[in-house]
CSV table of C-alpha atoms in Angstrom, one decimal:
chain,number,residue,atom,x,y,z
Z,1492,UNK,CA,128.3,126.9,76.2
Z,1493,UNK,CA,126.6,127.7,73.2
Z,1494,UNK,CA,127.2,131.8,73.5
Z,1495,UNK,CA,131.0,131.0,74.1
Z,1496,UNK,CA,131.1,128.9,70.8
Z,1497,UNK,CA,129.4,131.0,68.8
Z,1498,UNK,CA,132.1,134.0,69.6
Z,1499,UNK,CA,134.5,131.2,68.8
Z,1500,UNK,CA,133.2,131.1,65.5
Z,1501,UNK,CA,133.7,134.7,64.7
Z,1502,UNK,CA,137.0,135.4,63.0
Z,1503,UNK,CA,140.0,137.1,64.8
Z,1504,UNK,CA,140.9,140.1,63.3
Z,1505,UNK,CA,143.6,142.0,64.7
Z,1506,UNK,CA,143.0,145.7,64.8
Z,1507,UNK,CA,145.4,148.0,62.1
Z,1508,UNK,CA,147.0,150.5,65.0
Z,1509,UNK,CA,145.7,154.0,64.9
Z,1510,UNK,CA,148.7,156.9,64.3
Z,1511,UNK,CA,151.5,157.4,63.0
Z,1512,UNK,CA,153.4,154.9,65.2
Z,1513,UNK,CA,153.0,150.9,65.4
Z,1514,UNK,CA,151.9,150.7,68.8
Z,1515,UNK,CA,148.8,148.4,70.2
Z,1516,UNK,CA,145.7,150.0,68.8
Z,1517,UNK,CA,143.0,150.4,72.3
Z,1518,UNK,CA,140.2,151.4,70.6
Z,1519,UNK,CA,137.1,148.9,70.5
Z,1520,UNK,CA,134.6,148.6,68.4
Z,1521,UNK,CA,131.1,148.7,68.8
Z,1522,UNK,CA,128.9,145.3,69.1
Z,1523,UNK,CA,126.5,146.3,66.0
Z,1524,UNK,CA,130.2,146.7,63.8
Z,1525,UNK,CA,131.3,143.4,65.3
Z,1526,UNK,CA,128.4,141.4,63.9
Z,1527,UNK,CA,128.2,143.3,60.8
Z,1528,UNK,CA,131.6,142.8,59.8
Z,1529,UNK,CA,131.6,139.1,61.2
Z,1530,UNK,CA,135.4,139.6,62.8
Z,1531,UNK,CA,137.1,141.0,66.2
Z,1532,UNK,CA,139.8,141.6,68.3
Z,1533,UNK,CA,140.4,139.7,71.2
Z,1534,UNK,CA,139.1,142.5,73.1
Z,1535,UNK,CA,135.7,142.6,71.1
Z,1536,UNK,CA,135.4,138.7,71.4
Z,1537,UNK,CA,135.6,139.2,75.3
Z,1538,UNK,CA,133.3,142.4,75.5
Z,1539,UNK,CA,130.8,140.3,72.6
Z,1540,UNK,CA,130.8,137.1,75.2
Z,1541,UNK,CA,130.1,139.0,78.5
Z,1542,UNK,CA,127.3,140.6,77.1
Z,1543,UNK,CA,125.8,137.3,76.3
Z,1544,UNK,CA,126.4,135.8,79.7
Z,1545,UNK,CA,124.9,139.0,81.3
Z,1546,UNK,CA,122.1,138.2,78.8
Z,1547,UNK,CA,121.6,134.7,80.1
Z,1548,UNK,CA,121.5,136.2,83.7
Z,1549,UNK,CA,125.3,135.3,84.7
Z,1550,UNK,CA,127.6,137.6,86.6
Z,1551,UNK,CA,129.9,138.1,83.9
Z,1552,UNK,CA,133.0,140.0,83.8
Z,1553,UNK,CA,135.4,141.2,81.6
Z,1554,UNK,CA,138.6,140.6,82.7
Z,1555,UNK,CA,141.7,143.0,81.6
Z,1556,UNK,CA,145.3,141.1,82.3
Z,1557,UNK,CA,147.8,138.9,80.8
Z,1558,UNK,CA,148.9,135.8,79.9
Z,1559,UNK,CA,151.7,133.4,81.1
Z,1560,UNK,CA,153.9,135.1,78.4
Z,1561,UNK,CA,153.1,139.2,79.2
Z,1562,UNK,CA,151.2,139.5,76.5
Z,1563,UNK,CA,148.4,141.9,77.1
Z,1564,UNK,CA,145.1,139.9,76.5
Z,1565,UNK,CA,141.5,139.8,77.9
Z,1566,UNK,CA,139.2,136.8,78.7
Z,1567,UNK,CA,136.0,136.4,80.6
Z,1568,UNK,CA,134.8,135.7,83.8
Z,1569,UNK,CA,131.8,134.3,85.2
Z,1570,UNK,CA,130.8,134.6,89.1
Z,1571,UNK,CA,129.0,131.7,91.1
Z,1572,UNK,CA,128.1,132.9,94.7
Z,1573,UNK,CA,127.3,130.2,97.5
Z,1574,UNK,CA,125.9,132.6,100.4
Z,1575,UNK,CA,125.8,129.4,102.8
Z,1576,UNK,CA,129.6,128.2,102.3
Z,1577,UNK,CA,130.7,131.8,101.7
Z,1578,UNK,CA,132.1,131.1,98.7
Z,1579,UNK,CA,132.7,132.4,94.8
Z,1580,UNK,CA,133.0,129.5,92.1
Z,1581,UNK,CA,135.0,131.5,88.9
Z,1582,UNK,CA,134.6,130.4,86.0
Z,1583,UNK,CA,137.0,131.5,82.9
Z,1584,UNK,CA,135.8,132.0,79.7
Z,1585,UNK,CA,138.0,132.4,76.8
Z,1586,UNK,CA,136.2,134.0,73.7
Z,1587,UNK,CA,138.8,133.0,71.1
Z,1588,UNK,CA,137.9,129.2,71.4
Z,1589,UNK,CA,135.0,128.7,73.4
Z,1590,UNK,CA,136.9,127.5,76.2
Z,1591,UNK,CA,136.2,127.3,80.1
Z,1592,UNK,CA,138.5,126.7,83.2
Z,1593,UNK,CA,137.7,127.1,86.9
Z,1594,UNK,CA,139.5,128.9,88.6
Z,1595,UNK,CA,141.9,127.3,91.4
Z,1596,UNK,CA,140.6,123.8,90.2
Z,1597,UNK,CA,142.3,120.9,88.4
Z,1598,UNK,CA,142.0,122.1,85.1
Z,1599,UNK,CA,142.9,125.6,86.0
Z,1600,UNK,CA,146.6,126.2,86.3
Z,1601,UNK,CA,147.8,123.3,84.1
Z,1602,UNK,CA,146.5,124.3,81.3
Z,1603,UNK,CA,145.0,127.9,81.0
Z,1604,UNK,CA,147.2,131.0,80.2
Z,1605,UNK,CA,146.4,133.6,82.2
Z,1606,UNK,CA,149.3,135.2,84.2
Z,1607,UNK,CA,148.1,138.6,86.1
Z,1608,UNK,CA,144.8,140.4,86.4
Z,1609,UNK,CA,144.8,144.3,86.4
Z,1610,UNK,CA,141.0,144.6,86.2
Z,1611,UNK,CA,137.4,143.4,86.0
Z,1612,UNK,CA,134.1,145.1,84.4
Z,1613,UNK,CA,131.0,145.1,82.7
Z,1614,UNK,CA,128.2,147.5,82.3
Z,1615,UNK,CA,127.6,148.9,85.7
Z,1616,UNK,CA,130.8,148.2,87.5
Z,1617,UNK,CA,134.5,148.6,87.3
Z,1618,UNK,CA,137.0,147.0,89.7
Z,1619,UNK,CA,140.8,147.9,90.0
Z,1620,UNK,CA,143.0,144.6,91.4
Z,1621,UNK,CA,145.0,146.2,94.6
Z,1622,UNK,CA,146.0,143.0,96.0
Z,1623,UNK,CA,149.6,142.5,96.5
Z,1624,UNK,CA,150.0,139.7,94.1
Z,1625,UNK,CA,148.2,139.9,90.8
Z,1626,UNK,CA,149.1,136.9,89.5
Z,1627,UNK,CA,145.8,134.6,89.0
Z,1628,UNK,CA,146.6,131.6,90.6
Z,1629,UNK,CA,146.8,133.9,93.9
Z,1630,UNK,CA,143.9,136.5,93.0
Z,1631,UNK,CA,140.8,136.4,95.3
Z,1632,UNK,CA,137.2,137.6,93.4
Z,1633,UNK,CA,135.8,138.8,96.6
Z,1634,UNK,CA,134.9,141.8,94.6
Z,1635,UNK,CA,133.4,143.3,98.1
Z,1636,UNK,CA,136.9,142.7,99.9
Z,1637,UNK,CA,138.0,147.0,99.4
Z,1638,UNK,CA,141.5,145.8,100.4
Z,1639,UNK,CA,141.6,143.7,97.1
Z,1640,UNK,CA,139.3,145.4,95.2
Z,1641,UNK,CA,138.9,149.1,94.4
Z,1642,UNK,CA,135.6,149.6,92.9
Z,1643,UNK,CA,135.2,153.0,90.3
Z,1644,UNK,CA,132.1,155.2,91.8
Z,1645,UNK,CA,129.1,154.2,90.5
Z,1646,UNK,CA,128.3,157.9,89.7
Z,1647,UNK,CA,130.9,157.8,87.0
Z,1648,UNK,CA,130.0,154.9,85.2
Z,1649,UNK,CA,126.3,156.2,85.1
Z,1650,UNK,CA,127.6,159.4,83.5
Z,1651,UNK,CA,129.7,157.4,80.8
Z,1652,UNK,CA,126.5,155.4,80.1
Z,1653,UNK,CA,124.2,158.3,79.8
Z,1654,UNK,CA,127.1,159.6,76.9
Z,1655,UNK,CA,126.9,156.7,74.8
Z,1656,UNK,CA,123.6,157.4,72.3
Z,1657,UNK,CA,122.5,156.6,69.2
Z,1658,UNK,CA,121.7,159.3,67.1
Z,1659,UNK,CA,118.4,159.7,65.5
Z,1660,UNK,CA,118.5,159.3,61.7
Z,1661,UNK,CA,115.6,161.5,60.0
Z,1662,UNK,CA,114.8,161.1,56.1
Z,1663,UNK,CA,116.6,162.9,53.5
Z,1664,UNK,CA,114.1,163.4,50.3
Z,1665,UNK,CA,117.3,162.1,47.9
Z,1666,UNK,CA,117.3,159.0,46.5
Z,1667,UNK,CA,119.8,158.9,43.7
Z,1668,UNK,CA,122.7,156.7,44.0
Z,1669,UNK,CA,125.6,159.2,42.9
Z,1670,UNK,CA,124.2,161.4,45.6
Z,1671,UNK,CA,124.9,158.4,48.0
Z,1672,UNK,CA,128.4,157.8,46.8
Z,1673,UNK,CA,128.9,162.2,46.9
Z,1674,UNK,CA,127.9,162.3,50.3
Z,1675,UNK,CA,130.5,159.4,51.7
Z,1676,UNK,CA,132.9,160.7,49.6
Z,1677,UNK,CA,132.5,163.8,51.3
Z,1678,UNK,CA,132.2,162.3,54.7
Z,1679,UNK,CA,135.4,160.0,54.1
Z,1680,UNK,CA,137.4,162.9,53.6
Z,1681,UNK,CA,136.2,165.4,56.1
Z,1682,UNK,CA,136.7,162.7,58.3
Z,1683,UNK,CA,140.2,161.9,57.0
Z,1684,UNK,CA,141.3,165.4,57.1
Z,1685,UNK,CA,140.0,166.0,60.5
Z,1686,UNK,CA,142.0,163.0,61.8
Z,1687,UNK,CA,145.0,164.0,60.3
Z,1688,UNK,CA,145.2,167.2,62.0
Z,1689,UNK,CA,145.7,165.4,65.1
Z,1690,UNK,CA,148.2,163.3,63.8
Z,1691,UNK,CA,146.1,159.9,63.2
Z,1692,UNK,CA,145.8,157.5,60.1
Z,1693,UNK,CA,142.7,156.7,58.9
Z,1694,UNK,CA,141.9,152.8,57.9
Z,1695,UNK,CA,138.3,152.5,55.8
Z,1696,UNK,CA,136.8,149.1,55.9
Z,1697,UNK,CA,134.7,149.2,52.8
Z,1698,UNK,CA,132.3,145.9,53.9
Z,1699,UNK,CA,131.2,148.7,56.5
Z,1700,UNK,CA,130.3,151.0,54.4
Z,1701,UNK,CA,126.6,150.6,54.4
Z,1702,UNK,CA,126.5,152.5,58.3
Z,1703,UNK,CA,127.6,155.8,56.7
Z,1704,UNK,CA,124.5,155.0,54.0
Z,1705,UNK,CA,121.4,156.9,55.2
């Protein structure tokens, strides 16, 4: 409970769409930019929240779908397995406001607003939704079930992982500050340039700028 409010209390910030056009924006960022700048995207809330829950030992998912409306939108969920009934308990988190539903249960369909479920995932797995009805109220979380679950091969998601690094900083002997400000300058616009070659906008969020600082 207390992981789910404190992503509640981080503000929504809807991303500004990347391009020329004024489509949905799918790119994500990173946890460490989250907390910095103290603001998300629905998407970021999610991804924030299951990280904590995996952190506190829960089977946590993030969980790519809709609402009752269409509207693309992603929530959490959490997985309860009961070996001896042969049973899953779900549990749905919703990052935005802190709040939890379970899943087929009295306080499930009446007032949550989730429509359809395309996908689950965290860090080490991915699962595709191949049942024949999507919708939630319907969906099984039998993630083991191949006939309602296709699962991405472990393989790949190891190699995605093994991409993502952090690059070592070394020291640079300069400590001026107009050396600071000549060196992001120069990265802003090499950046900027490089980006518009391919046809994308560039959006600089100056309370951010201390992670281009050496």
């Amino acid at each position: 409970g207390e992981a789910s409010r404190f992503v509640s209390l981080i503000e929504f910030s809807r991303m500004q769409p990347l391009g020329s056009g004024s489509g949905r924006s799918e790119v994500w960022a990173d946890m460490h930019t989250v907390l910095s700048s103290r603001r998300g995207d629905v998407e970021e809330h999610a991804i924030l929240l299951c990280n904590l829950l995996l952190g506190f030992r829960f089977e946590a998912y993030c969980v790519i779908g809709t609402t009752l409306a269409g509207d693309p939108h992603m929530w959490v969920a959490t997985l309860e397995r009961d070996s001896e009934l042969n049973r899953v308990k779900v549990t749905f988190w919703e990052s935005l406001t802190g709040s939890r539903y379970t899943h087929g249960g009295s306080d499930s369909a009446s007032v949550h607003k989730y429509g359809k479920i395309g996908c689950v995932f965290n860090h080490e797995s991915f699962y595709a939704n191949v049942q024949s009805d999507d919708a939630v109220r319907a969906c099984s979380f039998d993630l083991n079930n191949m006939s309602h679950w296709k699962a991405m091969d472990p393989a790949a998601i190891q190699e995605i992982r093994r991409r993502k690094h952090v690059p070592e900083l070394s020291h640079v002997p300069l400590s001026t500050h107009m050396m600071e400000e000549v060196l992001e300058q120069s990265l802003r616009d090499l950046i900027s340039k490089r980006r518009g070659l391919n046809g994308l906008a560039t959006h600089w969020d100056e309370e951010l700028s201390q992670l281009l600082s050496p």
